Coordinates of C-alpha atoms in Angstrom, one line a residue:
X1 CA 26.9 -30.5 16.4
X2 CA 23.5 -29.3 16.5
X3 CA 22.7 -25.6 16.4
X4 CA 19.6 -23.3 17.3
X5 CA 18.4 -20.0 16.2
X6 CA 18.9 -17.8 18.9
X7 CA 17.1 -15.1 20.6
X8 CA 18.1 -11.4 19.2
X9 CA 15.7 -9.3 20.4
X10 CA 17.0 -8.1 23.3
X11 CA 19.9 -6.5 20.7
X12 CA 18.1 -6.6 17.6
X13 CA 19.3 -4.0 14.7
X14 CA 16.6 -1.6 13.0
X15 CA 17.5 -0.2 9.5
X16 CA 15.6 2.7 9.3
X17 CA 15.4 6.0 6.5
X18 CA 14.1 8.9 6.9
X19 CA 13.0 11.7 4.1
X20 CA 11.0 14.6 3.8
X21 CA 10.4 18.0 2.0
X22 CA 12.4 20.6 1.7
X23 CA 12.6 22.5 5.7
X24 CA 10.5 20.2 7.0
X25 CA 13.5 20.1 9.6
X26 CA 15.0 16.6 8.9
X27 CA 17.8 17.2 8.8
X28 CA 17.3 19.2 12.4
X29 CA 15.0 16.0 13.8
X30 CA 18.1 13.6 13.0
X31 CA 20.4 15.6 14.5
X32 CA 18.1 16.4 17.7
X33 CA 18.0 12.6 18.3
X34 CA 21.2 11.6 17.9
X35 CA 22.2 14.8 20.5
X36 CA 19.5 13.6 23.2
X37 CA 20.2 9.7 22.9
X38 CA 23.7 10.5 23.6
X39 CA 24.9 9.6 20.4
X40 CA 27.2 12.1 19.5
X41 CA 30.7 12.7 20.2
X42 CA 32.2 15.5 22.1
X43 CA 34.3 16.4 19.2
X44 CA 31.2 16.3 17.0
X45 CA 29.2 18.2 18.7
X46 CA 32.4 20.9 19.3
X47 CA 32.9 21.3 14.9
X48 CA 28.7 21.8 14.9
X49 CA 28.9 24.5 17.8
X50 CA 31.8 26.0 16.2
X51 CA 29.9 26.0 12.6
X52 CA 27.0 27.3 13.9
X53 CA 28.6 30.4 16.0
X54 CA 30.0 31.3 12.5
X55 CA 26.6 31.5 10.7
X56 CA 25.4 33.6 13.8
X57 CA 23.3 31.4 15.7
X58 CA 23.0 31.0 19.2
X59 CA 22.6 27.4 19.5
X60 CA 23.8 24.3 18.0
X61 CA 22.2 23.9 14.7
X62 CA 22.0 20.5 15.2
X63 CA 21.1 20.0 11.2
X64 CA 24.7 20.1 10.1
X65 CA 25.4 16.6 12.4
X66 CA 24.0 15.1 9.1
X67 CA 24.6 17.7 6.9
X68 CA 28.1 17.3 5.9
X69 CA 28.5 17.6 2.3
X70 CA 29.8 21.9 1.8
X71 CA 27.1 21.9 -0.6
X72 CA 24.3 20.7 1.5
X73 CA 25.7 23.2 4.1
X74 CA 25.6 26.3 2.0
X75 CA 22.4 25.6 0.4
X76 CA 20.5 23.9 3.9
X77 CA 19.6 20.9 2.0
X78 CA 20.2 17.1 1.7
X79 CA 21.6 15.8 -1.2
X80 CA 23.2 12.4 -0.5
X81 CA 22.8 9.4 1.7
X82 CA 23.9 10.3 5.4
X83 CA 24.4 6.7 7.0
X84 CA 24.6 7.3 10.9
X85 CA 25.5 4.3 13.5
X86 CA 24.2 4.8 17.4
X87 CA 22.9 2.6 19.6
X88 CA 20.5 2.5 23.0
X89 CA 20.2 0.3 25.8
X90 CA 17.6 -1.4 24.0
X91 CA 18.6 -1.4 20.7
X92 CA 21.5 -0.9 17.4
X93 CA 20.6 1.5 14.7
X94 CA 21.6 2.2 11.1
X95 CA 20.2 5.4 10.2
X96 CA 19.8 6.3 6.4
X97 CA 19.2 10.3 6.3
X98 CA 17.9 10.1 2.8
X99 CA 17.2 13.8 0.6
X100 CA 13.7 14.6 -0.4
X101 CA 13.9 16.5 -3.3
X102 CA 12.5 15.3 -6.5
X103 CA 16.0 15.6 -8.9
X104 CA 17.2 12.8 -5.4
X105 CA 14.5 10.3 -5.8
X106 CA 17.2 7.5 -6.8
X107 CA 18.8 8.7 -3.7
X108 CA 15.9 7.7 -1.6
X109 CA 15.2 4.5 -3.0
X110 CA 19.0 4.0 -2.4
X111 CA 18.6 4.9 1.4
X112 CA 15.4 3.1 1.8
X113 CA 16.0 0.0 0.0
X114 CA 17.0 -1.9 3.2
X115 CA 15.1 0.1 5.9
X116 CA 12.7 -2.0 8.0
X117 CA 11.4 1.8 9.0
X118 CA 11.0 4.6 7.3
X119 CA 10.1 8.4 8.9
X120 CA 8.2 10.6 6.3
X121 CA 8.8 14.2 8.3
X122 CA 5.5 16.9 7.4
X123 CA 5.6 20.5 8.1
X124 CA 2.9 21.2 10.7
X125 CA 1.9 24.2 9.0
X126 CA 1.7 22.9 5.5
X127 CA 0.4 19.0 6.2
X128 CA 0.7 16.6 3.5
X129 CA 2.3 17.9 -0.1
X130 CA 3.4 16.4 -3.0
X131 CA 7.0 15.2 -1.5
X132 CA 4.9 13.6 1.0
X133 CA 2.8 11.6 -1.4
X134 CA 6.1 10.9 -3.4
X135 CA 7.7 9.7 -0.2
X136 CA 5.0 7.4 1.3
X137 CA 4.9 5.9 -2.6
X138 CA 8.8 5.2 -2.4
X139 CA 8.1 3.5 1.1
X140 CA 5.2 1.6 -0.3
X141 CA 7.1 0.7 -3.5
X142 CA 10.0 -0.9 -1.7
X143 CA 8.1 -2.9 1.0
X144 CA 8.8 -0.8 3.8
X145 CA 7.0 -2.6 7.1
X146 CA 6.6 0.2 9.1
X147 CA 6.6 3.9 8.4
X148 CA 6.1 6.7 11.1
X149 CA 4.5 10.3 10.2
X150 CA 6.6 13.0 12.6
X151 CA 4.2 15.9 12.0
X152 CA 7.1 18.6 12.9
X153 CA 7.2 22.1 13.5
X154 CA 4.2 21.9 16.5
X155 CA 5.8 24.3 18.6
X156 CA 4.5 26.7 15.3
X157 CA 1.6 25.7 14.8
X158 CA 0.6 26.0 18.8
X159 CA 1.1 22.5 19.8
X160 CA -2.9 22.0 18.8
X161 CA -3.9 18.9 18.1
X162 CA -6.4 19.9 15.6
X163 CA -3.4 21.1 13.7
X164 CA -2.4 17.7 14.1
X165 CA -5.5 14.9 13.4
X166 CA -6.4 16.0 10.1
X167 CA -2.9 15.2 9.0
X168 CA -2.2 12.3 10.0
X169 CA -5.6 11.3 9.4
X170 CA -5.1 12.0 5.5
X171 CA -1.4 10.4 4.8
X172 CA -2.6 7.3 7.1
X173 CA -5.9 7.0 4.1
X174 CA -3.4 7.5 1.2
X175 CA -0.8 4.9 2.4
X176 CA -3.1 2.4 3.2
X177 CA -4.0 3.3 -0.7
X178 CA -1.0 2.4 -1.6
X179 CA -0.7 -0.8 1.0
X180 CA 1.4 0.2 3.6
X181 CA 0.9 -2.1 6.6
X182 CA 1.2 0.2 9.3
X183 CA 1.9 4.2 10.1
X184 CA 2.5 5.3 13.7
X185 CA 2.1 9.3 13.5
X186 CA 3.9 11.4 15.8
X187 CA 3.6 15.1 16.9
X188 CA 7.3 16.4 17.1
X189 CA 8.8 19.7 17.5
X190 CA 12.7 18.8 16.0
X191 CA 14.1 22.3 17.5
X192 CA 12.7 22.1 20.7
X193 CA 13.1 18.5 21.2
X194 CA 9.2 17.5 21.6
X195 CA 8.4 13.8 21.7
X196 CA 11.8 13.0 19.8
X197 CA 13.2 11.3 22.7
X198 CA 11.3 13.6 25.4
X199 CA 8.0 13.3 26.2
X200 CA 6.6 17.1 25.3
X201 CA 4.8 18.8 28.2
X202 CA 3.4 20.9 25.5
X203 CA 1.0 18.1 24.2
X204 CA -0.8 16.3 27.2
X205 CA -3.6 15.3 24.5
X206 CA -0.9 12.6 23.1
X207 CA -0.7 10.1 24.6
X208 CA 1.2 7.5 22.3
X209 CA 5.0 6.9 22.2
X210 CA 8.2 9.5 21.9
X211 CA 10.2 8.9 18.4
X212 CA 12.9 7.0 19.8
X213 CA 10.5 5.0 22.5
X214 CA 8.9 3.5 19.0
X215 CA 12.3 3.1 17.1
X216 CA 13.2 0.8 20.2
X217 CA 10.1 -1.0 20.5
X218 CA 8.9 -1.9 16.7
X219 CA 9.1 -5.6 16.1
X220 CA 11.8 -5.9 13.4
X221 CA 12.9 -9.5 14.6
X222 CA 11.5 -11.5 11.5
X223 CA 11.2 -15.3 12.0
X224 CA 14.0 -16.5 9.7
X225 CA 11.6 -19.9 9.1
X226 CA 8.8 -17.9 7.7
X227 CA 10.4 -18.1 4.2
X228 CA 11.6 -20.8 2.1
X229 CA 15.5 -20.8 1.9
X230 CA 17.7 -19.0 -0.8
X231 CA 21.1 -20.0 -0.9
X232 CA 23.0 -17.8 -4.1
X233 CA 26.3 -19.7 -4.7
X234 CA 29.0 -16.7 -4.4
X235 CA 32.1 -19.5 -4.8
X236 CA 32.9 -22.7 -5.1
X237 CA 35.4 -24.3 -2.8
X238 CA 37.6 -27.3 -4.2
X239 CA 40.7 -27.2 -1.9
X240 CA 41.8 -31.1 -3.3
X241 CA 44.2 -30.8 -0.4
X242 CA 45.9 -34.2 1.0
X243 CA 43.8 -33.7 4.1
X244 CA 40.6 -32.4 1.9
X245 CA 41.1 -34.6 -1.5
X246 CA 37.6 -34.9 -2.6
X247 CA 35.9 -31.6 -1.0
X248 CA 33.3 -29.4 -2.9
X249 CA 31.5 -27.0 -0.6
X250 CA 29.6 -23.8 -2.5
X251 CA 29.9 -20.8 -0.2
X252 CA 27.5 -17.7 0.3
X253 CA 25.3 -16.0 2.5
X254 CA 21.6 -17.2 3.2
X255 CA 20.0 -14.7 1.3
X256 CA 16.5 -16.2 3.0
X257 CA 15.6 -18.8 5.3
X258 CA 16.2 -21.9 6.9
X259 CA 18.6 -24.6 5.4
X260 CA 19.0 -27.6 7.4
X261 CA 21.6 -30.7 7.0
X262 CA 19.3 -33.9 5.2
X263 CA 16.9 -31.6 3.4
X264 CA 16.0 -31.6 -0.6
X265 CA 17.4 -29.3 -2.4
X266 CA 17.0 -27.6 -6.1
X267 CA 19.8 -25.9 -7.7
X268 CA 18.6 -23.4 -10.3
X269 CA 18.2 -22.4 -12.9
X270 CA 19.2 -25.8 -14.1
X271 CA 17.0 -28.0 -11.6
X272 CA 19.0 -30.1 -10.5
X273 CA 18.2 -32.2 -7.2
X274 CA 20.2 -32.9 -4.2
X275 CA 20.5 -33.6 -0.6
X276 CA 22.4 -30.7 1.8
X277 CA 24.8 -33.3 3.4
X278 CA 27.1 -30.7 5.4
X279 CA 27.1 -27.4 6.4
X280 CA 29.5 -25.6 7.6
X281 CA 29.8 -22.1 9.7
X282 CA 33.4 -20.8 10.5
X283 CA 35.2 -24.0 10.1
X284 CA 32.4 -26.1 12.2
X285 CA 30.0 -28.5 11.6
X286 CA 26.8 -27.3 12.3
X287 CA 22.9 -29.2 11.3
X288 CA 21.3 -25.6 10.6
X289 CA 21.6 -22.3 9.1
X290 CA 19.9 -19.7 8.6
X291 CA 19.7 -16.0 7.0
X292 CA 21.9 -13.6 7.3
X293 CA 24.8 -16.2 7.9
X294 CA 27.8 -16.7 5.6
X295 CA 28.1 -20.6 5.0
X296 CA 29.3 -23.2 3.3
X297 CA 26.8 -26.0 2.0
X298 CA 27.8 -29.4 0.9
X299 CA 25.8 -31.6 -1.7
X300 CA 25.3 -35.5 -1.2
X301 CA 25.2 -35.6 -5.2
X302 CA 28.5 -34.6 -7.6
X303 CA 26.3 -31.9 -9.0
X304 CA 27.2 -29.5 -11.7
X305 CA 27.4 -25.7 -9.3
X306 CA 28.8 -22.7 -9.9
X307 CA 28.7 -19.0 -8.9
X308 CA 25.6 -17.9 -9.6
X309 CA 23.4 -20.2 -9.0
X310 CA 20.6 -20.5 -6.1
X311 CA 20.1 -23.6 -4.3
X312 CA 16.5 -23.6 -2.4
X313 CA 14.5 -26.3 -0.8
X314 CA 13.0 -28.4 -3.6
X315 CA 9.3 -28.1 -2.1
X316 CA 9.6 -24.0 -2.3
X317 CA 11.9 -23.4 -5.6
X318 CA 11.2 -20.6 -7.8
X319 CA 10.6 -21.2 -11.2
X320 CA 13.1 -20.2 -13.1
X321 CA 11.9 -17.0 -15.6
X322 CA 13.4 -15.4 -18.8
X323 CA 10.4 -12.9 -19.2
X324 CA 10.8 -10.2 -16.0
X325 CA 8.2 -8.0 -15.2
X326 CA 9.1 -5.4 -12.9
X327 CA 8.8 -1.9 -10.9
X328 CA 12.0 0.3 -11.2
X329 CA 13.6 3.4 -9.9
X330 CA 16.3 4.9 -12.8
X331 CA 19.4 6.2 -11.3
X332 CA 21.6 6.7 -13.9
X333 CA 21.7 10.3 -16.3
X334 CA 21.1 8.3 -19.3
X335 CA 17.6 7.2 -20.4
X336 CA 16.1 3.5 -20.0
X337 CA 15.3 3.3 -23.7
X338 CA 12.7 -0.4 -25.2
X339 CA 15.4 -1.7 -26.9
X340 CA 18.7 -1.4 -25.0
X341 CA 20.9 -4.0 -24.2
X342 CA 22.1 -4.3 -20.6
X343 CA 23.3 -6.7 -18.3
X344 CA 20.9 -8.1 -15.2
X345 CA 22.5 -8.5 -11.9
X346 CA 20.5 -10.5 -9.4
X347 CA 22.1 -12.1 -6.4
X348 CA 25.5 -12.8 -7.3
X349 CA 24.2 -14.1 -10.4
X350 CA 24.4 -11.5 -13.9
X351 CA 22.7 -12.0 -17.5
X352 CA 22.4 -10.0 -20.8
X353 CA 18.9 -9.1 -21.1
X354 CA 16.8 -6.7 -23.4
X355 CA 14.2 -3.8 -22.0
X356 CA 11.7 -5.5 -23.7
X357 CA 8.5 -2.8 -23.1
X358 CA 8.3 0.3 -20.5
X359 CA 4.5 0.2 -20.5
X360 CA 4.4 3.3 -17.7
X361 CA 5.7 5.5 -15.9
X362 CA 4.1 6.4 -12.7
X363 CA 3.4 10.2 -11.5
X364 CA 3.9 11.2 -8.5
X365 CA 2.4 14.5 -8.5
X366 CA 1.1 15.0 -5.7
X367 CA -2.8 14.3 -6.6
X368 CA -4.9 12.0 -4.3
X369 CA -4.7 9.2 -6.0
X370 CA -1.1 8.3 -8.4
X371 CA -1.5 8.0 -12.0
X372 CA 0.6 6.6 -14.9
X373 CA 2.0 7.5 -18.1
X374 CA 1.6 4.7 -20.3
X375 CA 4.1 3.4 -23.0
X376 CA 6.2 6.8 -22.4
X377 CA 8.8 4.5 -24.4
X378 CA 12.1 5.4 -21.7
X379 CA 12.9 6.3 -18.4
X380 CA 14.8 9.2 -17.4
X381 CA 17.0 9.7 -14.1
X382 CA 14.6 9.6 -10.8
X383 CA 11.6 7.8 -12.7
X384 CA 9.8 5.4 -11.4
X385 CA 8.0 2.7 -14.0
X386 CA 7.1 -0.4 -14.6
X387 CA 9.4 -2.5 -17.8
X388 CA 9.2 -5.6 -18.8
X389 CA 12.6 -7.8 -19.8
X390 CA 13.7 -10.6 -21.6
X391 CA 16.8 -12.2 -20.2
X392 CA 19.5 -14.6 -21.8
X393 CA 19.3 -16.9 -19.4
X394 CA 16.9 -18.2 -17.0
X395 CA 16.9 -16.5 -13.5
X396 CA 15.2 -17.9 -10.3
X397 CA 13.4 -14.4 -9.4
X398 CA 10.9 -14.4 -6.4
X399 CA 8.4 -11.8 -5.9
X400 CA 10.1 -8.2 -4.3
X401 CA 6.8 -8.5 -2.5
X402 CA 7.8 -12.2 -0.6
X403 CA 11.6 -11.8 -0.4
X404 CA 13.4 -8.1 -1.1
X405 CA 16.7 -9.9 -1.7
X406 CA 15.8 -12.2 -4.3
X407 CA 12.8 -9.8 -5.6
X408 CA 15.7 -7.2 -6.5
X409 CA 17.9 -6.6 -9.1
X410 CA 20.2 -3.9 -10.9
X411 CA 20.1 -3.4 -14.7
X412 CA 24.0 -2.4 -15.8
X413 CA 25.4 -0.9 -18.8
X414 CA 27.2 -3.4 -19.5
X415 CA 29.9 -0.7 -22.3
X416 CA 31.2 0.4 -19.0
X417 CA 29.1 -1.1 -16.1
X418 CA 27.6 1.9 -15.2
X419 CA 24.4 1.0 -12.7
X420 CA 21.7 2.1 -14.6
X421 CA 18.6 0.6 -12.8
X422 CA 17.4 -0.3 -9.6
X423 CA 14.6 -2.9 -10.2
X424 CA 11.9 -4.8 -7.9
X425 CA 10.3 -7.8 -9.4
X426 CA 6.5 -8.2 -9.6
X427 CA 3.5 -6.2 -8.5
X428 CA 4.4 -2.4 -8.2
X429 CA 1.8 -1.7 -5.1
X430 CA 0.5 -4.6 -2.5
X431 CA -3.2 -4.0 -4.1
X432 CA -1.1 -4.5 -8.4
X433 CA -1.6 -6.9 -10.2
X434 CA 1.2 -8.2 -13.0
X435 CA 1.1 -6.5 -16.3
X436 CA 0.6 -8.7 -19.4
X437 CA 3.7 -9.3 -21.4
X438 CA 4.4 -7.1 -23.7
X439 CA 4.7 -9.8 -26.5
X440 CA 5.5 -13.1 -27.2
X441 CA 7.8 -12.4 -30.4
X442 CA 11.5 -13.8 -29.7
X443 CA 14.1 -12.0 -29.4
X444 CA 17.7 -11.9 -30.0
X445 CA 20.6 -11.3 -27.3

């Protein structure tokens, strides 16, 4: 049976984030475009009405439709991850409403870590800040293609477009510092409804797209071919039924990639070489797959494979590493300390490893340009720095930069499995270059 990547455009799914400072109106934007795309239930929309009469407003306050938390109510803030699901004519959503204050940076990265989009919200009246600056870093930092600027608040600030220009003029010079491929800026006005999915009759002088026309028509449809294939090998299936004596299929989900039946494979770390004989895709036969599917692959060769491991085309294998360089956000309480002992989880493969060095630790403080701490010796909850690793065992690591599954990783504690680090290997920033080891000396784990 021979298969064919289809077509998903027409019904392609955006992962997109948003963040900003504190009352910027996030919160208030979120909400105002999930009410005018039609994306909120009556009985929704009846509990906001209700909470708002109670605080004494006269209208919705369309803020709480995200935030839920009693906390976040009472104190008008976001503290956690608000995932929201709606969909348009033209296209699915997944909506990560991510917190912007500085003690929630891990929250962010959380949010952001799979968003193919991410909206950095500015108050008109105070331009770009430090969150900002913090925010388009975290974008930049996790590979974020696209990233829109909703300058909000206009309806304060006149609706003048000088107000506007000289705003998005500066954060679109610092995130190119920072190589960010693209940033669409976008006068809004979240309470009003300006240009969120409305075109504003207050701002003739704009002539570029509403929020929502540019969430539907981003290209997020990546060619699946573009990158070599990355199969992690989540279990092994030996059914030695009387129907199935002699079948050994490895089953996972194509992390990357195109695997087709008759190519040459590599299993890693241990380097063995194969042939994919068989694939199969919900009990069929099929001659292709490709990323995100959830397959089963079949070897020509009785090759030693088990959970863990990656298979990839030979011609494009990674080389396996023990010595990991990387850029990570700390989420835990606890400190990253040089010297700890914790546990590596990459795919669905996990290793003991050692925080070798922590040669910086970047600051995001709202100057022009960001600047790092070097050797600060740990990491504390909410940092961002760069450590270097030695693992117990080889890991086939690509670069966060050319694959974002098989560039990531966690660092656990492994006493009580507490997630202790979200990590992102190789260059911090598209314009880095690697750091030199911190050492050759071995050591023990």
């Amino acid at each position: 049976m021979t298969s064919t990547i289809p077509d998903t455009s027409a019904t392609s799914l955006l992962r997109f984030a948003t963040a900003g400072s504190v009352d910027d109106g996030k919160s208030t934007l979120v909400g105002r475009l999930l009410h005018d795309a039609k994306s909120v239930l009556a009985d929704q929309l009846e509990a906001v009405e209700h909470a708002s009469r109670s605080r004494g407003h006269d209208a919705p306050d369309l803020a709480l439709l995200t935030d839920g938390l009693r906390a976040e109510r009472e104190q008008g803030i976001t503290i956690d991850v608000a995932y929201r699901y709606f969909a348009t004519p033209r296209r699915r959503f997944i909506l990560a409403d991510t917190p912007g204050h500085v003690e929630y940076t891990r929250n962010m990265v959380t949010g952001a870590s799979t968003a193919e989009l991410a909206v950095v919200l500015v108050d008109a009246r105070n331009g770009v800040v430090e969150q900002t600056r913090r925010h388009a870093a975290v974008a930049a930092l996790l590979r974020v293609p696209h990233v829109v600027l909703a300058v909000n608040k206009m309806d304060l600030v006149g609706y003048a477009e000088s107000v506007f220009a000289p705003i998005a003029e500066e954060f679109a010079a610092y995130a190119a510092s920072l190589g960010v491929p693209e940033v669409t800026a976008i006068p809004v006005s979240a309470l009003a409804g300006d240009n969120v999915v409305t075109p504003s009759a207050h701002m003739d002088w704009y002539g570029g797209p509403t929020v929502l026309e540019h969430l539907e028509s981003v290209p997020v449809v990546a060619d699946p071919t573009a990158s070599p294939a990355r199969f992690p090998v989540q279990y092994v299936i030996r059914p030695r039924t009387a129907a199935h004596p002699d079948y050994r299929g490895y089953a996972g989900q194509l992390a990357a990639g195109v695997l087709r039946v008759g190519e040459s494979v590599t299993v890693l770390p241990s380097g063995r070489t194969s042939t994919v004989s068989g694939i199969d895709a919900l009990g069929t036969s099929v001659d292709v797959a490709w990323a995100p599917q959830s397959v089963t692959v079949r070897l020509a060769d009785d090759v030693d494979v088990s959970r863990g491991d990656l298979i990839a085309p030979t011609a494009g294998a990674p080389a396996p590493v023990r010595d990991v360089e990387a850029t990570v956000c700390h989420v835990a309480d606890r400190p990253l300390r040089v010297g700890d002992r914790v546990l590596l989880k990459h795919t669905t493969r996990t290793v003991k490893a050692l925080v070798k060095a922590v040669p910086s630790r970047l600051a995001l403080d709202g100057s022009p340009a960001i600047s790092q701490h070097p050797y600060p010796g740990e990491l504390a909850a909410n940092d961002i720095g760069r450590v270097v690793l030695r693992t117990a065992e080889p890991l086939a690591l690509d670069a966060y930069a050319d694959s974002r599954r098989t560039g990531s990783f966690l660092l656990i504690d492994p006493a009580d499995g507490t997630t202790l680090t979200a990590g992102m290997a190789g260059p911090a920033f598209a314009a880095d270059t690697p750091l030199a080891t911190a050492g050759d000396e071995e050591w023990d784990l």
